Amino acid sequence: MAELFGPTLQGEGPSTGQRAVFVRLSGCNLDCRWCDTPYTWDWTRFDQAAESREMSVEAVSSWVLSHDADLVVITGGEPLIQHRRLLPLVMALHTAGCRVEIETNGTVDPGSAFTAYARLNVSPKLAGSGIPADRRIRPDVLRALCDSGVAIFKFVISEPSDIAELVELQRQLDLSPVWVMPQGTDHQTVLAGIGTLVGPALQHGWNLSSRLHVSLWGDERGR
Ligand code: SF4
């Protein structure tokens, strides 16, 4: 566990602007060069003992339910690297009446375990992340997530070539629905990035997402 925070606003994707609490888990299987949460996984730069702690399902669930949350966003890091331990928490929150969204980079297939309990916000990483394609794009996993019926796909566009890569990826895997959003850790960068994405979004039938939390709070933690 990295941090629990909220209520705040979901900052990106189809639930943008909705009041939510966040459960941020530690650990990631990728190392994107523009990652905005390196304190969840980069133990060369951050102290794991200070940044990560174990918490029981009961303790996390109790914290969430004490914050009057309709929407719970489970994020990371990469939450699905611990999907077996995550399932009881998601089931408990769902049973308590919460809507649950799980943010994932699309490299881990959790099977059908979550389909009755959560939406999966799948954010595969494009070449601008600096990661070799065979580490960040797992076609078999993306097809399985697409077939789950509970996945949406959102892509951070950090350089122009990311657009061409996304067009080809969508052609190959028929990913849908798709949101695109700009990379950036301050409002001006996000605003400029959104401007460059309007044309491609309209041309290719993608939804356009801002990064509301960045516009409001920059890269402040706990937002
Ligand atoms: S997948 Fe997400 S958490 Fe992991 S390194 Fe990339 S941006 Fe950061």
Short mmCIF file of C-alpha atoms and ligand atoms in Angstrom, two decimals:
data_model
loop_
_atom_site.label_atom_id
_atom_site.label_comp_id
_atom_site.label_asym_id
_atom_site.label_seq_id
_atom_site.Cartn_x
_atom_site.Cartn_y
_atom_site.Cartn_z
CA MET A 1 0.00 0.00 0.00
CA ALA A 2 1.34 3.43 -0.98
CA GLU A 3 -1.43 5.80 0.09
CA LEU A 4 -5.12 6.26 0.78
CA PHE A 5 -6.56 9.64 -0.07
CA GLY A 6 -9.75 11.52 -0.75
CA PRO A 7 -12.48 12.32 -1.16
CA THR A 8 -11.16 14.08 -4.22
CA LEU A 9 -12.11 14.11 -7.90
CA GLN A 10 -11.38 11.43 -10.46
CA GLY A 11 -9.14 13.40 -12.80
CA GLU A 12 -9.22 11.49 -16.07
CA GLY A 13 -11.20 9.10 -18.24
CA PRO A 14 -14.95 8.51 -18.33
CA SER A 15 -15.53 9.34 -14.64
CA THR A 16 -13.68 12.67 -14.77
CA GLY A 17 -15.02 15.09 -12.20
CA GLN A 18 -16.73 12.48 -10.05
CA ARG A 19 -16.14 12.48 -6.32
CA ALA A 20 -13.95 9.53 -5.39
CA VAL A 21 -11.57 8.08 -2.86
CA PHE A 22 -8.30 6.55 -4.01
CA VAL A 23 -6.47 3.42 -2.91
CA ARG A 24 -2.94 3.57 -4.31
CA LEU A 25 -1.00 0.31 -4.20
CA SER A 26 2.77 -0.06 -4.30
CA GLY A 27 4.79 -1.86 -6.95
CA CYS A 28 4.85 -1.74 -10.74
CA ASN A 29 6.12 -4.06 -13.46
CA LEU A 30 7.00 -1.14 -15.78
CA ASP A 31 9.19 1.96 -15.40
CA CYS A 32 7.77 4.66 -17.66
CA ARG A 33 10.10 7.61 -18.06
CA TRP A 34 7.28 10.11 -17.42
CA CYS A 35 5.73 8.18 -14.52
CA ASP A 36 4.08 10.60 -12.07
CA THR A 37 4.02 8.12 -9.19
CA PRO A 38 7.60 6.76 -9.02
CA TYR A 39 7.34 6.73 -5.22
CA THR A 40 5.18 3.61 -5.61
CA TRP A 41 7.90 1.53 -7.24
CA ASP A 42 11.28 3.20 -7.81
CA TRP A 43 13.24 2.05 -4.79
CA THR A 44 16.47 3.50 -6.21
CA ARG A 45 15.03 6.99 -5.67
CA PHE A 46 12.54 6.42 -2.83
CA ASP A 47 12.71 4.63 0.49
CA GLN A 48 10.47 1.57 0.26
CA ALA A 49 10.14 1.32 4.04
CA ALA A 50 8.82 4.87 4.18
CA GLU A 51 6.67 4.78 1.05
CA SER A 52 5.04 1.36 1.30
CA ARG A 53 3.27 -0.55 4.05
CA GLU A 54 1.15 -3.64 4.43
CA MET A 55 -2.53 -3.16 5.25
CA SER A 56 -5.25 -5.75 5.70
CA VAL A 57 -8.31 -5.89 3.49
CA GLU A 58 -10.39 -5.04 6.55
CA ALA A 59 -8.34 -1.93 7.34
CA VAL A 60 -8.48 -0.60 3.78
CA SER A 61 -12.17 -1.35 3.44
CA SER A 62 -12.90 0.31 6.78
CA TRP A 63 -10.99 3.44 5.74
CA VAL A 64 -12.84 3.65 2.42
CA LEU A 65 -16.29 3.14 3.93
CA SER A 66 -15.63 5.75 6.61
CA HIS A 67 -15.12 8.35 3.87
CA ASP A 68 -18.61 8.14 2.40
CA ALA A 69 -17.33 7.09 -1.02
CA ASP A 70 -19.57 6.16 -3.93
CA LEU A 71 -16.63 5.70 -6.27
CA VAL A 72 -13.41 3.98 -5.23
CA VAL A 73 -10.43 4.12 -7.60
CA ILE A 74 -7.77 1.48 -7.03
CA THR A 75 -4.56 2.58 -8.66
CA GLY A 76 -0.79 2.33 -8.36
CA GLY A 77 1.79 1.50 -9.42
CA GLU A 78 0.24 -1.49 -11.09
CA PRO A 79 -2.54 -2.89 -8.87
CA LEU A 80 -3.03 -6.11 -10.81
CA ILE A 81 0.41 -7.49 -9.99
CA GLN A 82 -1.29 -8.38 -6.69
CA HIS A 83 -4.70 -9.20 -8.19
CA ARG A 84 -5.33 -12.30 -6.11
CA ARG A 85 -4.93 -10.37 -2.86
CA LEU A 86 -6.87 -7.45 -4.32
CA LEU A 87 -10.00 -9.44 -5.16
CA PRO A 88 -11.35 -9.75 -1.57
CA LEU A 89 -11.07 -5.98 -1.15
CA VAL A 90 -12.89 -5.27 -4.39
CA MET A 91 -15.62 -7.77 -3.49
CA ALA A 92 -16.03 -6.22 -0.05
CA LEU A 93 -16.30 -2.70 -1.46
CA HIS A 94 -18.74 -3.80 -4.14
CA THR A 95 -20.89 -5.58 -1.55
CA ALA A 96 -20.90 -2.42 0.54
CA GLY A 97 -22.39 -0.51 -2.39
CA CYS A 98 -19.31 1.21 -3.82
CA ARG A 99 -18.54 1.50 -7.52
CA VAL A 100 -14.98 0.33 -8.02
CA GLU A 101 -12.59 1.26 -10.82
CA ILE A 102 -9.19 -0.41 -11.16
CA GLU A 103 -6.47 1.42 -13.07
CA THR A 104 -4.08 -0.92 -14.88
CA ASN A 105 -1.36 -0.72 -17.51
CA GLY A 106 -2.83 -3.70 -19.38
CA THR A 107 0.07 -6.12 -18.98
CA VAL A 108 -1.54 -8.42 -16.40
CA ASP A 109 -4.59 -10.57 -17.13
CA PRO A 110 -6.60 -11.15 -13.95
CA GLY A 111 -8.99 -13.51 -15.75
CA SER A 112 -12.68 -12.95 -15.14
CA ALA A 113 -12.31 -12.44 -11.40
CA PHE A 114 -13.23 -8.76 -11.36
CA THR A 115 -15.88 -8.58 -14.05
CA ALA A 116 -18.83 -8.65 -11.64
CA TYR A 117 -17.32 -6.15 -9.25
CA ALA A 118 -15.29 -3.45 -10.99
CA ARG A 119 -14.59 -1.50 -14.14
CA LEU A 120 -11.07 -1.78 -15.51
CA ASN A 121 -9.48 1.45 -16.72
CA VAL A 122 -6.77 0.03 -18.97
CA SER A 123 -3.92 2.37 -19.88
CA PRO A 124 -1.42 0.60 -22.15
CA LYS A 125 1.84 2.48 -22.51
CA LEU A 126 2.97 3.79 -25.90
CA ALA A 127 6.53 4.25 -27.20
CA GLY A 128 6.81 7.68 -25.54
CA SER A 129 6.99 5.83 -22.22
CA GLY A 130 10.50 4.71 -23.16
CA ILE A 131 9.73 1.03 -22.58
CA PRO A 132 10.38 -1.67 -25.23
CA ALA A 133 7.18 -2.74 -26.98
CA ASP A 134 7.37 -6.36 -25.85
CA ARG A 135 7.29 -5.28 -22.20
CA ARG A 136 4.50 -2.73 -22.40
CA ILE A 137 2.13 -4.21 -25.05
CA ARG A 138 0.74 -7.68 -24.39
CA PRO A 139 -1.76 -8.35 -27.21
CA ASP A 140 -3.13 -11.48 -25.54
CA VAL A 141 -3.80 -9.59 -22.31
CA LEU A 142 -5.35 -6.61 -24.10
CA ARG A 143 -7.67 -8.92 -26.09
CA ALA A 144 -8.74 -10.65 -22.87
CA LEU A 145 -9.38 -7.33 -21.15
CA CYS A 146 -11.34 -6.10 -24.16
CA ASP A 147 -13.43 -9.30 -24.13
CA SER A 148 -14.16 -8.88 -20.41
CA GLY A 149 -16.80 -6.29 -21.23
CA VAL A 150 -15.79 -4.13 -18.26
CA ALA A 151 -12.70 -2.44 -19.72
CA ILE A 152 -12.21 1.02 -21.14
CA PHE A 153 -8.91 2.05 -22.69
CA LYS A 154 -7.11 5.31 -22.09
CA PHE A 155 -3.79 6.39 -23.51
CA VAL A 156 -1.33 9.02 -22.43
CA ILE A 157 0.01 10.74 -25.55
CA SER A 158 3.47 12.14 -24.82
CA GLU A 159 4.80 12.63 -28.36
CA PRO A 160 3.32 12.82 -31.89
CA SER A 161 4.47 9.31 -32.83
CA ASP A 162 2.26 7.93 -30.04
CA ILE A 163 -0.78 8.80 -32.16
CA ALA A 164 0.33 6.67 -35.09
CA GLU A 165 1.13 3.81 -32.74
CA LEU A 166 -2.32 4.02 -31.15
CA VAL A 167 -4.02 4.01 -34.56
CA GLU A 168 -2.17 0.81 -35.46
CA LEU A 169 -2.78 -0.78 -32.06
CA GLN A 170 -6.48 -0.12 -32.30
CA ARG A 171 -6.58 -1.49 -35.83
CA GLN A 172 -4.87 -4.71 -34.72
CA LEU A 173 -6.76 -5.29 -31.47
CA ASP A 174 -10.05 -3.45 -32.00
CA LEU A 175 -9.78 -1.76 -28.61
CA SER A 176 -12.90 0.17 -27.62
CA PRO A 177 -13.88 2.57 -26.16
CA VAL A 178 -10.72 4.72 -26.25
CA TRP A 179 -9.85 7.90 -24.38
CA VAL A 180 -6.71 9.92 -25.13
CA MET A 181 -5.13 12.46 -22.83
CA PRO A 182 -1.93 14.49 -22.78
CA GLN A 183 1.10 13.81 -20.65
CA GLY A 184 1.93 16.62 -18.25
CA THR A 185 2.36 17.53 -14.61
CA ASP A 186 1.15 21.15 -14.76
CA HIS A 187 -1.97 22.86 -16.05
CA GLN A 188 -0.36 24.73 -18.95
CA THR A 189 1.27 21.60 -20.34
CA VAL A 190 -1.98 19.65 -20.08
CA LEU A 191 -3.96 22.46 -21.70
CA ALA A 192 -1.51 22.72 -24.60
CA GLY A 193 -1.52 18.94 -24.98
CA ILE A 194 -5.31 18.75 -25.12
CA GLY A 195 -5.25 21.28 -27.93
CA THR A 196 -3.01 19.07 -30.02
CA LEU A 197 -5.26 16.05 -29.43
CA VAL A 198 -8.59 17.54 -30.55
CA GLY A 199 -7.95 16.85 -34.24
CA PRO A 200 -6.73 13.25 -33.84
CA ALA A 201 -9.56 12.46 -31.38
CA LEU A 202 -12.21 13.69 -33.81
CA GLN A 203 -10.51 11.99 -36.77
CA HIS A 204 -10.18 8.58 -35.13
CA GLY A 205 -13.32 8.48 -32.99
CA TRP A 206 -11.53 8.70 -29.64
CA ASN A 207 -12.82 10.38 -26.52
CA LEU A 208 -10.69 13.25 -25.24
CA SER A 209 -9.82 13.45 -21.57
CA SER A 210 -8.30 16.24 -19.59
CA ARG A 211 -6.26 15.56 -16.48
CA LEU A 212 -8.37 17.53 -14.06
CA HIS A 213 -6.32 16.74 -10.96
CA VAL A 214 -3.18 18.08 -12.69
CA SER A 215 -4.96 21.27 -13.73
CA LEU A 216 -6.23 21.79 -10.19
CA TRP A 217 -3.30 20.61 -8.10
CA GLY A 218 -0.28 20.01 -10.37
CA ASP A 219 1.68 16.97 -9.24
CA GLU A 220 0.77 17.39 -5.57
CA ARG A 221 0.50 14.01 -3.84
CA GLY A 222 -2.72 12.89 -2.20
CA ARG A 223 -4.88 14.57 -4.83
S1 SF4 B 1 2.73 1.74 -15.56
FE1 SF4 B 1 1.95 3.54 -14.44
S2 SF4 B 1 2.80 3.38 -12.36
FE2 SF4 B 1 3.96 1.96 -13.67
S3 SF4 B 1 5.76 3.14 -14.31
FE3 SF4 B 1 4.19 3.39 -15.92
S4 SF4 B 1 3.06 5.26 -15.36
FE4 SF4 B 1 4.23 4.61 -13.54
#
